[in-house]
Every structure is written in structure tokens, then in C-alpha cells.
Amino acid sequence: MSHASQPAGTPPPKSSHGTRQNSGWAVGGVVFAGILMVCSGVLAILQGIAAIAEDDVYGRVGTYIYRINLTGWGWIHLIIGVCVLITGYGLLKNMSWARYAGIFFASLSLVAQFLFLPYLPIWAVIVIAIDVFIIWALAAYSPDDGRDFV
């Protein structure tokens, strides 16, 4: 009953057809990333609508190096939110394009939230953390495994 441990630095075990196997964490992470992308997309759309409507939700920032008027930020968040929502839905439907698009749009959302920090700092940090998880989950998953995650 000896169980040889795998030495550090060796690649993960391969499946019977020679490709890398996904761990349960990677498969579950992709499903969770898809759900987070749908939720994050809806919230970004609402965030964009609130900024476009020039509601009193956001305070005006005086001197900020990346200063764009609030309507401009609203359109940025609205467009990114729609793209993230569609990509999250595609990810949950196991579409092949959605994984790479998800990494791209989560990265774009991360940068936009970083630049939006002066308006809503706590919310921006939370969304940045969610985007980092989404990027990790989509990058760690290997679709060559042959297993569907949904």
C-alpha cells in the first residue's frame, strides 16, 4: 500500500489520450467564474446606467490624473458590463470562444475598476478581486481534457 508522491516541479498527470487533466478545483472554478461574470456584468451595467443618468450615486472627483466625466465612465462600464454578461453566459454554455474572451474582458474590467477607484474605492477593490479570480479560473482550466464543465 505504498503511495509514491509526485516530486515537486513535475507536470500534472496526463489522461489516457495524452492531455493534461483538470482538477476538480479548475472545473468548479470555471463554472463559478461564469456565474461571477454574469453577476458582475449585470452590476457593471447598473453601475454604468447610474453614472450615465448623472444620479447622486457617485461623488465628483476634483483633480484626478485619469479624469473622465461621469457620463464617460458610465458608458465604459455599460459596454464592459454587456460584454462580460454575454461572455459569462457563453462560458456557462461551454462555448469555446468564451474562455479567452472571459480572460480578456475580466482583464479589461480590472483595469477599468482600477481607474474608477476614486469614485467607489471599496466596490472597485471588490470587483478587482473578483476579476483576478475569474482570470485565474479561466487560465487554469484546460479544455483539451475532453471533459465538459457544465
PDB file of C-alpha atoms in Angstrom:
ATOM      1  CA  MET A   1       0.000   0.000   0.000  1.00  0.00           C
ATOM      2  CA  SER A   2       2.755   2.415  -0.812  1.00  0.00           C
ATOM      3  CA  HIS A   3       1.759   5.616  -2.486  1.00  0.00           C
ATOM      4  CA  ALA A   4       4.612   7.375  -4.247  1.00  0.00           C
ATOM      5  CA  SER A   5       4.314  11.116  -4.049  1.00  0.00           C
ATOM      6  CA  GLN A   6       4.873  13.205  -7.106  1.00  0.00           C
ATOM      7  CA  PRO A   7       8.116  15.189  -6.950  1.00  0.00           C
ATOM      8  CA  ALA A   8       7.866  18.959  -6.899  1.00  0.00           C
ATOM      9  CA  GLY A   9       8.107  20.665 -10.247  1.00  0.00           C
ATOM     10  CA  THR A  10       6.686  17.830 -12.312  1.00  0.00           C
ATOM     11  CA  PRO A  11       3.745  18.437 -14.619  1.00  0.00           C
ATOM     12  CA  PRO A  12       0.262  17.298 -13.619  1.00  0.00           C
ATOM     13  CA  PRO A  13      -0.763  13.757 -14.560  1.00  0.00           C
ATOM     14  CA  LYS A  14      -1.900  13.156 -18.116  1.00  0.00           C
ATOM     15  CA  SER A  15      -5.132  11.494 -19.142  1.00  0.00           C
ATOM     16  CA  SER A  16      -5.290   8.379 -21.312  1.00  0.00           C
ATOM     17  CA  HIS A  17      -5.234  10.439 -24.506  1.00  0.00           C
ATOM     18  CA  GLY A  18      -2.105  12.412 -23.540  1.00  0.00           C
ATOM     19  CA  THR A  19      -3.560  15.729 -22.421  1.00  0.00           C
ATOM     20  CA  ARG A  20      -3.379  17.434 -19.057  1.00  0.00           C
ATOM     21  CA  GLN A  21      -6.217  16.575 -16.647  1.00  0.00           C
ATOM     22  CA  ASN A  22      -8.132  19.348 -14.943  1.00  0.00           C
ATOM     23  CA  SER A  23      -8.518  19.187 -11.215  1.00  0.00           C
ATOM     24  CA  GLY A  24     -11.954  19.452  -9.669  1.00  0.00           C
ATOM     25  CA  TRP A  25     -10.958  22.922  -8.498  1.00  0.00           C
ATOM     26  CA  ALA A  26     -10.238  24.081 -12.042  1.00  0.00           C
ATOM     27  CA  VAL A  27     -13.528  22.722 -13.405  1.00  0.00           C
ATOM     28  CA  GLY A  28     -15.539  24.128 -10.489  1.00  0.00           C
ATOM     29  CA  GLY A  29     -13.630  27.395 -10.762  1.00  0.00           C
ATOM     30  CA  VAL A  30     -14.695  27.831 -14.388  1.00  0.00           C
ATOM     31  CA  VAL A  31     -18.361  27.301 -13.533  1.00  0.00           C
ATOM     32  CA  PHE A  32     -18.080  29.723 -10.626  1.00  0.00           C
ATOM     33  CA  ALA A  33     -16.223  32.201 -12.865  1.00  0.00           C
ATOM     34  CA  GLY A  34     -19.083  32.034 -15.364  1.00  0.00           C
ATOM     35  CA  ILE A  35     -21.623  32.746 -12.632  1.00  0.00           C
ATOM     36  CA  LEU A  36     -19.482  35.595 -11.306  1.00  0.00           C
ATOM     37  CA  MET A  37     -19.151  37.041 -14.805  1.00  0.00           C
ATOM     38  CA  VAL A  38     -22.933  37.075 -15.286  1.00  0.00           C
ATOM     39  CA  CYS A  39     -23.447  38.758 -11.901  1.00  0.00           C
ATOM     40  CA  SER A  40     -20.551  41.163 -12.421  1.00  0.00           C
ATOM     41  CA  GLY A  41     -21.842  42.065 -15.889  1.00  0.00           C
ATOM     42  CA  VAL A  42     -25.302  42.889 -14.546  1.00  0.00           C
ATOM     43  CA  LEU A  43     -23.816  45.004 -11.753  1.00  0.00           C
ATOM     44  CA  ALA A  44     -21.493  46.821 -14.180  1.00  0.00           C
ATOM     45  CA  ILE A  45     -24.488  47.587 -16.410  1.00  0.00           C
ATOM     46  CA  LEU A  46     -26.335  49.061 -13.427  1.00  0.00           C
ATOM     47  CA  GLN A  47     -23.192  50.949 -12.404  1.00  0.00           C
ATOM     48  CA  GLY A  48     -22.956  52.388 -15.926  1.00  0.00           C
ATOM     49  CA  ILE A  49     -26.627  53.367 -16.026  1.00  0.00           C
ATOM     50  CA  ALA A  50     -26.306  55.147 -12.677  1.00  0.00           C
ATOM     51  CA  ALA A  51     -23.311  57.116 -13.951  1.00  0.00           C
ATOM     52  CA  ILE A  52     -24.957  57.974 -17.284  1.00  0.00           C
ATOM     53  CA  ALA A  53     -28.126  59.178 -15.560  1.00  0.00           C
ATOM     54  CA  GLU A  54     -25.940  61.561 -13.532  1.00  0.00           C
ATOM     55  CA  ASP A  55     -27.542  60.350 -10.367  1.00  0.00           C
ATOM     56  CA  ASP A  56     -26.199  61.313  -6.960  1.00  0.00           C
ATOM     57  CA  VAL A  57     -24.677  57.851  -6.506  1.00  0.00           C
ATOM     58  CA  TYR A  58     -21.137  58.947  -7.339  1.00  0.00           C
ATOM     59  CA  GLY A  59     -19.256  61.863  -5.893  1.00  0.00           C
ATOM     60  CA  ARG A  60     -17.312  64.106  -8.200  1.00  0.00           C
ATOM     61  CA  VAL A  61     -13.554  63.837  -8.037  1.00  0.00           C
ATOM     62  CA  GLY A  62     -11.604  67.081  -8.200  1.00  0.00           C
ATOM     63  CA  THR A  63      -8.092  66.601  -9.583  1.00  0.00           C
ATOM     64  CA  TYR A  64      -7.529  63.074 -10.745  1.00  0.00           C
ATOM     65  CA  ILE A  65      -4.987  62.124 -13.379  1.00  0.00           C
ATOM     66  CA  TYR A  66      -7.407  59.765 -15.216  1.00  0.00           C
ATOM     67  CA  ARG A  67     -10.288  62.171 -15.022  1.00  0.00           C
ATOM     68  CA  ILE A  68     -13.116  61.366 -17.414  1.00  0.00           C
ATOM     69  CA  ASN A  69     -16.530  62.884 -16.899  1.00  0.00           C
ATOM     70  CA  LEU A  70     -19.024  60.662 -15.140  1.00  0.00           C
ATOM     71  CA  THR A  71     -21.062  60.077 -18.299  1.00  0.00           C
ATOM     72  CA  GLY A  72     -17.926  58.751 -19.998  1.00  0.00           C
ATOM     73  CA  TRP A  73     -17.314  56.340 -17.113  1.00  0.00           C
ATOM     74  CA  GLY A  74     -20.942  55.289 -17.334  1.00  0.00           C
ATOM     75  CA  TRP A  75     -20.611  54.328 -20.991  1.00  0.00           C
ATOM     76  CA  ILE A  76     -17.340  52.497 -20.304  1.00  0.00           C
ATOM     77  CA  HIS A  77     -18.931  50.436 -17.513  1.00  0.00           C
ATOM     78  CA  LEU A  78     -22.080  49.820 -19.539  1.00  0.00           C
ATOM     79  CA  ILE A  79     -20.173  48.470 -22.549  1.00  0.00           C
ATOM     80  CA  ILE A  80     -17.814  46.358 -20.445  1.00  0.00           C
ATOM     81  CA  GLY A  81     -20.778  45.074 -18.423  1.00  0.00           C
ATOM     82  CA  VAL A  82     -22.659  43.936 -21.532  1.00  0.00           C
ATOM     83  CA  CYS A  83     -19.532  42.192 -22.861  1.00  0.00           C
ATOM     84  CA  VAL A  84     -18.854  40.490 -19.507  1.00  0.00           C
ATOM     85  CA  LEU A  85     -22.502  39.378 -19.232  1.00  0.00           C
ATOM     86  CA  ILE A  86     -22.525  37.858 -22.727  1.00  0.00           C
ATOM     87  CA  THR A  87     -19.156  36.183 -22.160  1.00  0.00           C
ATOM     88  CA  GLY A  88     -20.274  34.751 -18.814  1.00  0.00           C
ATOM     89  CA  TYR A  89     -23.380  33.307 -20.453  1.00  0.00           C
ATOM     90  CA  GLY A  90     -21.221  31.823 -23.219  1.00  0.00           C
ATOM     91  CA  LEU A  91     -18.909  30.352 -20.609  1.00  0.00           C
ATOM     92  CA  LEU A  92     -21.819  28.681 -18.826  1.00  0.00           C
ATOM     93  CA  LYS A  93     -22.970  27.290 -22.190  1.00  0.00           C
ATOM     94  CA  ASN A  94     -19.452  25.828 -22.693  1.00  0.00           C
ATOM     95  CA  MET A  95     -18.722  27.832 -25.837  1.00  0.00           C
ATOM     96  CA  SER A  96     -15.123  27.599 -26.997  1.00  0.00           C
ATOM     97  CA  TRP A  97     -14.637  31.345 -27.566  1.00  0.00           C
ATOM     98  CA  ALA A  98     -15.826  32.286 -24.085  1.00  0.00           C
ATOM     99  CA  ARG A  99     -12.716  31.228 -22.166  1.00  0.00           C
ATOM    100  CA  TYR A 100     -10.331  33.561 -23.996  1.00  0.00           C
ATOM    101  CA  ALA A 101     -12.913  36.325 -24.239  1.00  0.00           C
ATOM    102  CA  GLY A 102     -13.532  35.919 -20.497  1.00  0.00           C
ATOM    103  CA  ILE A 103      -9.856  36.426 -19.712  1.00  0.00           C
ATOM    104  CA  PHE A 104      -9.785  39.497 -21.969  1.00  0.00           C
ATOM    105  CA  PHE A 105     -12.951  41.125 -20.611  1.00  0.00           C
ATOM    106  CA  ALA A 106     -12.099  40.331 -16.976  1.00  0.00           C
ATOM    107  CA  SER A 107      -8.714  41.995 -17.548  1.00  0.00           C
ATOM    108  CA  LEU A 108     -10.403  44.982 -19.150  1.00  0.00           C
ATOM    109  CA  SER A 109     -12.848  45.204 -16.242  1.00  0.00           C
ATOM    110  CA  LEU A 110      -9.948  45.018 -13.787  1.00  0.00           C
ATOM    111  CA  VAL A 111      -8.204  47.979 -15.424  1.00  0.00           C
ATOM    112  CA  ALA A 112     -11.433  49.990 -15.625  1.00  0.00           C
ATOM    113  CA  GLN A 113     -12.166  49.373 -11.940  1.00  0.00           C
ATOM    114  CA  PHE A 114      -8.616  50.376 -11.038  1.00  0.00           C
ATOM    115  CA  LEU A 115      -9.101  53.671 -12.839  1.00  0.00           C
ATOM    116  CA  PHE A 116     -12.527  54.071 -11.174  1.00  0.00           C
ATOM    117  CA  LEU A 117     -11.043  53.708  -7.648  1.00  0.00           C
ATOM    118  CA  PRO A 118     -11.524  57.372  -6.625  1.00  0.00           C
ATOM    119  CA  TYR A 119     -15.280  57.198  -7.237  1.00  0.00           C
ATOM    120  CA  LEU A 120     -16.094  53.962  -5.355  1.00  0.00           C
ATOM    121  CA  PRO A 121     -12.898  52.642  -3.725  1.00  0.00           C
ATOM    122  CA  ILE A 122     -14.300  49.726  -1.708  1.00  0.00           C
ATOM    123  CA  TRP A 123     -16.538  48.460  -4.518  1.00  0.00           C
ATOM    124  CA  ALA A 124     -13.710  48.803  -7.051  1.00  0.00           C
ATOM    125  CA  VAL A 125     -11.360  46.709  -4.882  1.00  0.00           C
ATOM    126  CA  ILE A 126     -14.042  44.004  -4.509  1.00  0.00           C
ATOM    127  CA  VAL A 127     -14.600  43.857  -8.275  1.00  0.00           C
ATOM    128  CA  ILE A 128     -10.832  43.790  -8.870  1.00  0.00           C
ATOM    129  CA  ALA A 129     -10.563  40.745  -6.571  1.00  0.00           C
ATOM    130  CA  ILE A 130     -13.428  39.034  -8.417  1.00  0.00           C
ATOM    131  CA  ASP A 131     -11.766  39.774 -11.761  1.00  0.00           C
ATOM    132  CA  VAL A 132      -8.465  38.302 -10.537  1.00  0.00           C
ATOM    133  CA  PHE A 133     -10.288  35.093  -9.537  1.00  0.00           C
ATOM    134  CA  ILE A 134     -12.053  34.923 -12.913  1.00  0.00           C
ATOM    135  CA  ILE A 135      -8.749  35.325 -14.770  1.00  0.00           C
ATOM    136  CA  TRP A 136      -7.114  32.615 -12.629  1.00  0.00           C
ATOM    137  CA  ALA A 137     -10.009  30.179 -13.047  1.00  0.00           C
ATOM    138  CA  LEU A 138     -10.152  30.590 -16.805  1.00  0.00           C
ATOM    139  CA  ALA A 139      -6.379  30.388 -17.211  1.00  0.00           C
ATOM    140  CA  ALA A 140      -6.078  27.265 -15.007  1.00  0.00           C
ATOM    141  CA  TYR A 141      -8.689  25.307 -16.965  1.00  0.00           C
ATOM    142  CA  SER A 142      -7.519  23.227 -19.924  1.00  0.00           C
ATOM    143  CA  PRO A 143     -10.283  22.462 -22.420  1.00  0.00           C
ATOM    144  CA  ASP A 144      -8.059  19.779 -24.012  1.00  0.00           C
ATOM    145  CA  ASP A 145      -9.068  17.434 -21.191  1.00  0.00           C
ATOM    146  CA  GLY A 146     -12.178  16.412 -23.069  1.00  0.00           C
ATOM    147  CA  ARG A 147     -14.453  16.893 -20.064  1.00  0.00           C
ATOM    148  CA  ASP A 148     -17.185  19.445 -20.192  1.00  0.00           C
ATOM    149  CA  PHE A 149     -17.599  21.541 -17.074  1.00  0.00           C
ATOM    150  CA  VAL A 150     -21.328  22.065 -17.350  1.00  0.00           C
TER     151      VAL A 150
END
